[in-house]
Short mmCIF file of C-alpha atoms in Angstrom, two decimals:
data_model
loop_
_atom_site.label_atom_id
_atom_site.label_comp_id
_atom_site.label_asym_id
_atom_site.label_seq_id
_atom_site.Cartn_x
_atom_site.Cartn_y
_atom_site.Cartn_z
CA MET V 949 54.72 -88.08 -63.61
CA ASP V 950 54.25 -85.06 -62.80
CA PRO V 951 55.26 -82.03 -64.50
CA VAL V 952 59.14 -80.78 -63.88
CA THR V 953 58.15 -77.28 -62.61
CA ILE V 954 60.59 -74.23 -61.46
CA LYS V 955 60.05 -74.79 -57.72
CA ASP V 956 61.83 -78.72 -58.68
CA ILE V 957 64.14 -77.20 -60.38
CA ALA V 958 65.31 -74.95 -57.40
CA HIS V 959 65.19 -77.24 -54.84
CA ALA V 960 67.71 -79.63 -56.77
CA LEU V 961 69.59 -76.65 -56.98
CA ASN V 962 69.47 -75.76 -53.56
CA LEU V 963 68.74 -71.85 -55.43
CA SER V 964 65.60 -69.52 -55.30
CA THR V 965 63.02 -70.12 -57.34
CA SER V 966 63.23 -66.30 -59.05
CA THR V 967 67.11 -67.26 -59.24
CA VAL V 968 66.28 -70.35 -61.67
CA SER V 969 63.45 -68.41 -63.53
CA ARG V 970 65.59 -65.50 -64.05
CA ALA V 971 68.48 -67.95 -65.42
CA LEU V 972 65.97 -69.46 -67.34
CA ARG V 973 65.33 -66.32 -69.20
CA ASP V 974 68.63 -65.63 -69.51
CA SER V 975 68.60 -62.79 -66.92
CA TYR V 976 72.24 -60.34 -67.02
CA GLU V 977 71.22 -60.66 -63.12
CA ILE V 978 72.13 -64.23 -63.12
CA SER V 979 75.78 -65.20 -63.54
CA PRO V 980 76.89 -67.63 -66.66
CA GLU V 981 77.82 -70.48 -64.55
CA THR V 982 74.28 -70.50 -62.39
CA LYS V 983 72.73 -70.29 -65.66
CA ARG V 984 75.04 -73.00 -67.30
CA LEU V 985 73.34 -75.15 -63.68
CA VAL V 986 69.85 -74.21 -64.24
CA MET V 987 69.83 -74.77 -68.41
CA GLU V 988 71.77 -78.70 -68.22
CA TYR V 989 69.28 -79.36 -65.40
CA ALA V 990 66.57 -77.97 -67.48
CA GLU V 991 67.58 -80.04 -69.86
CA ARG V 992 67.91 -83.36 -68.55
CA LEU V 993 64.79 -83.35 -66.88
CA ASN V 994 62.89 -82.39 -69.64
CA TYR V 995 61.76 -78.80 -68.43
CA ARG V 996 58.92 -77.12 -69.97
CA PRO V 997 58.15 -73.56 -69.51
CA ASN V 998 54.15 -72.35 -68.15
CA PRO V 999 52.41 -69.83 -70.07
CA ILE V 1000 53.22 -67.55 -67.50
CA ALA V 1001 57.36 -68.30 -67.48
CA LEU V 1002 56.78 -67.95 -72.02
CA SER V 1003 55.23 -64.69 -71.34
CA LEU V 1004 57.81 -63.07 -69.27
CA LYS V 1005 60.87 -64.91 -72.05
CA GLY V 1006 61.21 -62.20 -74.78
CA SER V 1007 60.60 -58.42 -75.63
CA SER V 1008 58.38 -56.37 -74.10
CA SER V 1009 54.71 -56.10 -75.40
CA LYS V 1010 53.65 -52.99 -73.73
CA ALA V 1011 50.85 -54.00 -72.46
CA LEU V 1012 49.58 -53.71 -68.89
CA GLY V 1013 46.68 -56.57 -67.49
CA VAL V 1014 44.18 -55.21 -65.38
CA ILE V 1015 41.90 -57.28 -63.46
CA VAL V 1016 38.74 -56.00 -61.55
CA PRO V 1017 35.77 -57.17 -60.03
CA GLN V 1018 33.41 -55.19 -62.01
CA ILE V 1019 33.76 -52.06 -64.39
CA ALA V 1020 30.37 -50.90 -63.70
CA ASN V 1021 31.36 -49.83 -60.04
CA ASN V 1022 31.99 -46.17 -59.84
CA PHE V 1023 35.45 -46.52 -58.28
CA PHE V 1024 36.52 -49.40 -60.82
CA SER V 1025 35.60 -46.84 -63.56
CA GLN V 1026 37.45 -44.20 -62.15
CA ALA V 1027 40.71 -46.17 -61.19
CA ILE V 1028 40.62 -47.71 -65.06
CA ASN V 1029 40.92 -43.96 -66.30
CA GLY V 1030 43.99 -43.10 -63.74
CA ILE V 1031 45.79 -46.22 -64.86
CA GLU V 1032 44.69 -45.54 -68.95
CA ALA V 1033 46.05 -41.81 -68.60
CA ILE V 1034 49.46 -43.26 -67.08
CA ALA V 1035 49.99 -45.94 -69.17
CA TYR V 1036 49.31 -44.15 -72.35
CA ASN V 1037 51.55 -41.55 -71.05
CA ARG V 1038 54.26 -43.85 -70.72
CA GLY V 1039 53.87 -45.30 -74.09
CA TYR V 1040 51.54 -49.12 -72.60
CA HIS V 1041 48.35 -49.81 -73.74
CA VAL V 1042 45.64 -51.78 -71.21
CA ILE V 1043 44.01 -55.05 -71.58
CA ILE V 1044 41.17 -55.28 -69.08
CA PHE V 1045 39.22 -57.99 -67.85
CA GLN V 1046 36.45 -58.46 -65.33
CA THR V 1047 35.94 -61.46 -62.78
CA HIS V 1048 32.03 -60.55 -61.86
CA GLU V 1049 33.49 -61.22 -58.48
CA SER V 1050 34.21 -64.49 -58.91
CA TYR V 1051 37.30 -66.40 -58.36
CA GLU V 1052 37.35 -68.93 -61.06
CA ARG V 1053 36.67 -65.81 -63.50
CA GLU V 1054 39.99 -64.48 -61.79
CA VAL V 1055 41.86 -67.28 -62.25
CA ALA V 1056 40.78 -67.77 -65.83
CA ASN V 1057 41.24 -63.76 -66.36
CA ILE V 1058 45.49 -64.43 -65.14
CA GLN V 1059 45.84 -66.62 -67.12
CA GLN V 1060 44.31 -64.93 -70.39
CA ALA V 1061 45.98 -62.05 -69.46
CA VAL V 1062 50.00 -64.06 -69.72
CA SER V 1063 48.21 -65.96 -72.34
CA ARG V 1064 48.92 -62.54 -74.16
CA ARG V 1065 52.11 -61.35 -72.95
CA VAL V 1066 51.50 -58.85 -70.54
CA ASP V 1067 54.56 -57.21 -69.27
CA GLY V 1068 53.10 -56.71 -65.75
CA LEU V 1069 49.25 -57.29 -63.84
CA LEU V 1070 47.05 -54.64 -62.05
CA ILE V 1071 44.87 -56.75 -59.80
CA SER V 1072 41.75 -55.90 -57.49
CA LEU V 1073 40.97 -59.27 -55.26
CA SER V 1074 37.19 -61.12 -56.38
CA SER V 1075 34.47 -60.95 -53.39
CA GLU V 1076 35.50 -64.63 -53.49
CA THR V 1077 39.10 -64.67 -53.46
CA SER V 1078 40.78 -65.73 -49.91
CA ASP V 1079 42.85 -68.16 -51.26
CA VAL V 1080 45.74 -66.56 -53.13
CA SER V 1081 48.26 -69.45 -53.99
CA HIS V 1082 47.30 -68.09 -58.04
CA LEU V 1083 49.03 -64.62 -57.18
CA LYS V 1084 52.04 -66.38 -54.83
CA ALA V 1085 52.83 -68.34 -58.37
CA LEU V 1086 52.90 -65.19 -60.21
CA ILE V 1087 55.51 -63.79 -57.90
CA ASP V 1088 57.57 -66.62 -57.98
CA GLN V 1089 57.59 -66.66 -61.73
CA GLY V 1090 58.30 -62.90 -61.31
CA MET V 1091 55.64 -61.31 -63.15
CA PRO V 1092 55.69 -58.15 -62.37
CA LEU V 1093 52.36 -57.23 -59.94
CA VAL V 1094 50.57 -54.45 -57.89
CA LEU V 1095 47.64 -55.38 -56.28
CA PHE V 1096 45.10 -51.60 -55.48
CA ASP V 1097 41.96 -51.82 -53.45
CA ARG V 1098 41.23 -55.10 -52.53
CA VAL V 1099 44.47 -56.65 -51.68
CA ALA V 1100 46.28 -59.51 -49.68
CA GLY V 1101 48.70 -58.45 -47.23
CA GLU V 1102 50.42 -61.86 -46.90
CA LEU V 1103 51.65 -60.96 -50.18
CA PRO V 1104 55.15 -59.50 -50.79
CA VAL V 1105 53.77 -56.89 -54.04
CA THR V 1106 53.36 -53.48 -53.81
CA GLN V 1107 49.54 -52.42 -52.97
CA VAL V 1108 47.63 -49.18 -53.29
CA VAL V 1109 44.47 -48.60 -51.43
CA ALA V 1110 42.82 -45.41 -49.81
CA ASP V 1111 42.60 -45.68 -46.09
CA ASN V 1112 39.70 -47.28 -45.46
CA PHE V 1113 40.22 -47.49 -41.71
CA GLY V 1114 40.25 -43.25 -41.28
CA GLY V 1115 37.29 -43.53 -43.34
CA ALA V 1116 34.69 -45.77 -41.63
CA TYR V 1117 36.38 -44.15 -38.51
CA ALA V 1118 35.16 -40.43 -39.95
CA ALA V 1119 32.23 -41.52 -41.14
CA THR V 1120 30.98 -43.42 -37.98
CA SER V 1121 32.78 -40.35 -35.49
CA HIS V 1122 30.22 -38.00 -37.82
CA LEU V 1123 27.69 -40.48 -36.84
CA LEU V 1124 28.04 -40.33 -33.47
CA GLN V 1125 28.25 -36.42 -33.01
CA THR V 1126 24.64 -36.18 -34.50
CA GLY V 1127 23.09 -38.42 -31.63
CA ARG V 1128 23.19 -41.33 -33.10
CA ARG V 1129 24.17 -44.50 -31.05
CA ARG V 1130 22.96 -47.89 -32.96
CA ILE V 1131 25.20 -47.66 -35.93
CA ALA V 1132 24.74 -50.43 -38.25
CA HIS V 1133 26.57 -51.65 -40.63
CA LEU V 1134 26.49 -53.22 -43.95
CA THR V 1135 29.66 -54.20 -45.72
CA ILE V 1136 30.91 -56.96 -48.03
CA PRO V 1137 32.51 -60.21 -47.58
CA PRO V 1138 33.97 -60.32 -44.31
CA TYR V 1139 37.89 -61.36 -45.61
CA LEU V 1140 38.38 -58.59 -47.77
CA SER V 1141 40.66 -56.60 -46.80
CA ILE V 1142 38.18 -53.54 -47.03
CA THR V 1143 36.18 -55.03 -45.13
CA GLN V 1144 37.89 -55.76 -42.47
CA GLU V 1145 39.81 -52.30 -42.54
CA ARG V 1146 36.11 -50.82 -42.70
CA LEU V 1147 34.75 -52.87 -39.89
CA ALA V 1148 37.80 -51.98 -37.80
CA GLY V 1149 37.19 -47.73 -38.29
CA TYR V 1150 33.98 -48.16 -37.08
CA ARG V 1151 34.45 -50.03 -34.29
CA ALA V 1152 37.67 -47.31 -32.79
CA ALA V 1153 34.84 -44.74 -33.54
CA LEU V 1154 32.44 -46.30 -31.33
CA GLU V 1155 34.90 -47.25 -28.71
CA GLN V 1156 36.20 -43.60 -28.66
CA TYR V 1157 33.12 -41.96 -27.81
CA GLY V 1158 32.21 -44.95 -25.53
CA VAL V 1159 29.72 -46.66 -27.41
CA PRO V 1160 29.70 -50.33 -26.61
CA PHE V 1161 30.14 -52.13 -30.08
CA ASP V 1162 27.17 -54.48 -30.98
CA GLU V 1163 27.62 -57.47 -33.37
CA ASN V 1164 23.56 -57.92 -34.22
CA LEU V 1165 24.42 -54.26 -36.08
CA VAL V 1166 26.22 -55.72 -38.82
CA ARG V 1167 25.28 -57.50 -42.04
CA TYR V 1168 28.33 -59.01 -44.35
CA GLY V 1169 26.52 -58.31 -48.15
CA THR V 1170 27.87 -60.60 -50.81
CA PHE V 1171 26.97 -57.80 -53.99
CA GLY V 1172 23.46 -60.00 -54.43
CA PRO V 1173 21.46 -57.58 -56.79
CA ASP V 1174 18.20 -57.51 -54.31
CA GLU V 1175 20.02 -58.47 -50.98
CA ALA V 1176 20.09 -55.24 -49.14
CA GLY V 1177 16.38 -55.33 -48.98
CA PRO V 1178 16.46 -58.42 -46.56
CA LEU V 1179 19.14 -57.03 -44.28
CA VAL V 1180 17.13 -54.16 -43.64
CA ASP V 1181 14.57 -56.12 -42.41
CA GLU V 1182 16.53 -57.78 -40.33
CA LEU V 1183 17.90 -54.62 -38.81
CA LEU V 1184 14.89 -52.42 -38.64
CA ALA V 1185 13.45 -55.49 -36.69
CA LEU V 1186 16.00 -55.49 -34.10
CA SER V 1187 14.92 -53.66 -30.10
CA PRO V 1188 15.76 -51.42 -30.04
CA PRO V 1189 16.53 -50.44 -34.23
CA PRO V 1190 18.92 -49.13 -35.39
CA ASP V 1191 18.87 -45.21 -35.23
CA ALA V 1192 21.45 -44.98 -38.98
CA PHE V 1193 22.85 -47.37 -41.29
CA PHE V 1194 26.89 -47.05 -42.30
CA THR V 1195 27.01 -48.96 -45.70
CA ALA V 1196 30.39 -50.31 -47.60
CA SER V 1197 29.54 -50.22 -50.81
CA ASP V 1198 28.02 -48.55 -53.89
CA ARG V 1199 25.68 -51.32 -54.19
CA LEU V 1200 24.48 -51.63 -50.58
CA ALA V 1201 24.07 -47.69 -50.51
CA LEU V 1202 21.45 -47.79 -53.35
CA GLY V 1203 19.54 -50.96 -51.94
CA CYS V 1204 19.58 -50.09 -48.22
CA LEU V 1205 18.04 -45.74 -49.61
CA ALA V 1206 15.84 -48.07 -51.59
CA ALA V 1207 14.64 -50.44 -49.00
CA LEU V 1208 14.63 -47.69 -46.45
CA ARG V 1209 12.40 -45.87 -48.52
CA GLU V 1210 9.60 -48.96 -49.25
CA ARG V 1211 9.52 -48.86 -45.93
CA SER V 1212 8.50 -45.61 -45.20
CA VAL V 1213 11.45 -45.16 -43.06
CA ASP V 1214 11.77 -40.86 -42.61
CA ILE V 1215 15.58 -39.90 -43.13
CA PRO V 1216 17.07 -38.88 -41.79
CA GLY V 1217 14.32 -37.94 -39.17
CA GLN V 1218 14.13 -41.48 -38.25
CA VAL V 1219 17.36 -43.36 -39.19
CA ALA V 1220 20.40 -41.10 -40.59
CA LEU V 1221 22.36 -42.82 -43.86
CA LEU V 1222 26.18 -42.60 -45.18
CA SER V 1223 28.14 -44.72 -47.46
CA PHE V 1224 31.59 -45.23 -49.32
CA THR V 1225 30.46 -44.35 -52.62
CA ASN V 1226 31.85 -42.89 -55.73
CA SER V 1227 28.76 -42.26 -57.36
CA GLN V 1228 28.84 -39.22 -59.03
CA SER V 1229 25.43 -38.58 -58.33
CA ALA V 1230 24.87 -38.99 -54.90
CA HIS V 1231 24.02 -35.58 -54.45
CA LEU V 1232 20.97 -35.86 -56.43
CA LEU V 1233 19.53 -38.76 -54.52
CA ASN V 1234 16.69 -38.10 -52.40
CA PRO V 1235 17.50 -37.30 -50.14
CA PRO V 1236 21.56 -35.68 -50.75
CA LEU V 1237 23.35 -38.59 -49.73
CA SER V 1238 26.46 -38.74 -47.42
CA THR V 1239 29.60 -40.43 -48.59
CA VAL V 1240 33.18 -41.09 -48.02
CA THR V 1241 34.82 -40.79 -51.28
CA GLN V 1242 38.17 -42.74 -52.00
CA PRO V 1243 41.13 -41.00 -54.82
CA ALA V 1244 39.95 -43.96 -57.34
CA GLN V 1245 40.93 -41.83 -60.29
CA GLU V 1246 44.36 -40.86 -58.12
CA ILE V 1247 44.84 -44.92 -56.83
CA GLY V 1248 44.33 -46.49 -60.17
CA GLN V 1249 47.72 -43.68 -61.95
CA LEU V 1250 50.05 -44.64 -58.72
CA ALA V 1251 49.51 -47.89 -59.27
CA ALA V 1252 50.18 -48.07 -62.80
CA GLU V 1253 53.42 -45.77 -61.85
CA ARG V 1254 54.68 -48.25 -59.35
CA LEU V 1255 53.83 -51.60 -61.90
CA ILE V 1256 55.53 -49.40 -65.11
CA GLU V 1257 58.87 -49.20 -62.48
CA LEU V 1258 58.71 -52.85 -61.99
CA ILE V 1259 58.65 -53.49 -65.29
CA GLU V 1260 61.21 -50.93 -66.00
CA ARG V 1261 63.35 -52.18 -63.41
CA LYS V 1262 63.84 -48.77 -61.99
CA HIS V 1263 63.53 -49.59 -58.26
CA LYS V 1264 65.72 -53.17 -58.07
CA SER V 1265 66.56 -52.15 -54.44
CA THR V 1266 63.56 -51.30 -53.52
CA GLY V 1267 60.92 -53.61 -51.29
CA PRO V 1268 57.29 -54.12 -51.86
CA SER V 1269 55.22 -51.04 -50.42
CA THR V 1270 51.88 -50.40 -49.21
CA MET V 1271 51.10 -46.83 -50.39
CA LYS V 1272 47.75 -45.74 -48.36
CA LEU V 1273 45.64 -42.54 -50.06
CA PRO V 1274 43.45 -40.74 -47.65
CA THR V 1275 39.43 -40.77 -48.25
CA THR V 1276 37.27 -37.49 -47.90
CA LEU V 1277 33.74 -37.26 -45.66
CA VAL V 1278 31.11 -34.97 -47.68
CA VAL V 1279 28.41 -34.92 -45.29
CA ARG V 1280 24.90 -34.48 -47.29
CA GLU V 1281 21.26 -34.25 -45.95
CA SER V 1282 21.04 -38.41 -45.29
CA SER V 1283 23.13 -37.80 -42.26
CA ARG V 1284 22.01 -34.42 -40.89
CA PRO V 1285 21.97 -34.35 -37.40
CA LEU V 1286 19.36 -35.03 -34.78
CA PRO V 1287 17.44 -32.18 -32.78
CA ARG V 1288 20.15 -31.68 -29.67
CA ALA V 1289 22.64 -33.92 -30.61
CA VAL V 1290 24.86 -35.09 -28.34
CA LEU V 1291 28.25 -34.05 -29.47
CA GLY V 1292 31.30 -35.97 -28.57
#
């Protein structure tokens, strides 16, 4: 027989899974009679709590688990700085895990974090994560959870993000104002929240300026180390070719810049280049790179504050919410206007 789960107990007793979970943890929020019913039924069926439930039982560990795709990414390193600053000031320490863009590692990282009895989790999804059932299980068990940057809108949890739509809209509008009309968009896997939002901002700007959306100008990457070159070749082979490249990540930005220079493409004379990136050396590139910068440290700080509030139950009546922070467009040499640019 399969092991008895909290869901089984909840179904049998006509209770919610969260009520059963709290009853098993002897929470003050549950009445003595309900606790008695749950405990007697669980004992009768020889219920054994899973590691997540065990991690929630007992005193606070004063530890936050942070799961990110890659620490070497400029955005995530800055976000972690923000998380650690808030955690330290509030008496918590941070345990950091990397998924390396792997769904399997994400699941394993979560299991490892809860086995270490963290009080809550801050997670930014891997590029392979399209199934979030493992996160639904966390929520069912009552684990305090906040998502940031790469999120899942269908989950009833607090989420902290940048205004990806607004950033992409501003970037595309700027390129259109410099006279470009064939703007290629190099982005990341299509099911990620940030991909969808940035693509939507790109399309909205094209529509605003009366430029038809051309699906042939959009390419999806997978965070591979050398993928930009082939994507650039495909786009340059189009007739007519792009007159601008708008990329959605650090890796794609640097890869695209290197590929264009290797092919002796003049930037910005032949094509403009603009990217989402939190690189602190964008102004040192040749040419200096125009960027959309996200408030990464502030996102980390806000996500950590909200998680600690959940852990300490200061906002019992406040439901899940999405907090969106503005991005900043920084214009540099790589997107200089064309002569006699048509301004919209």
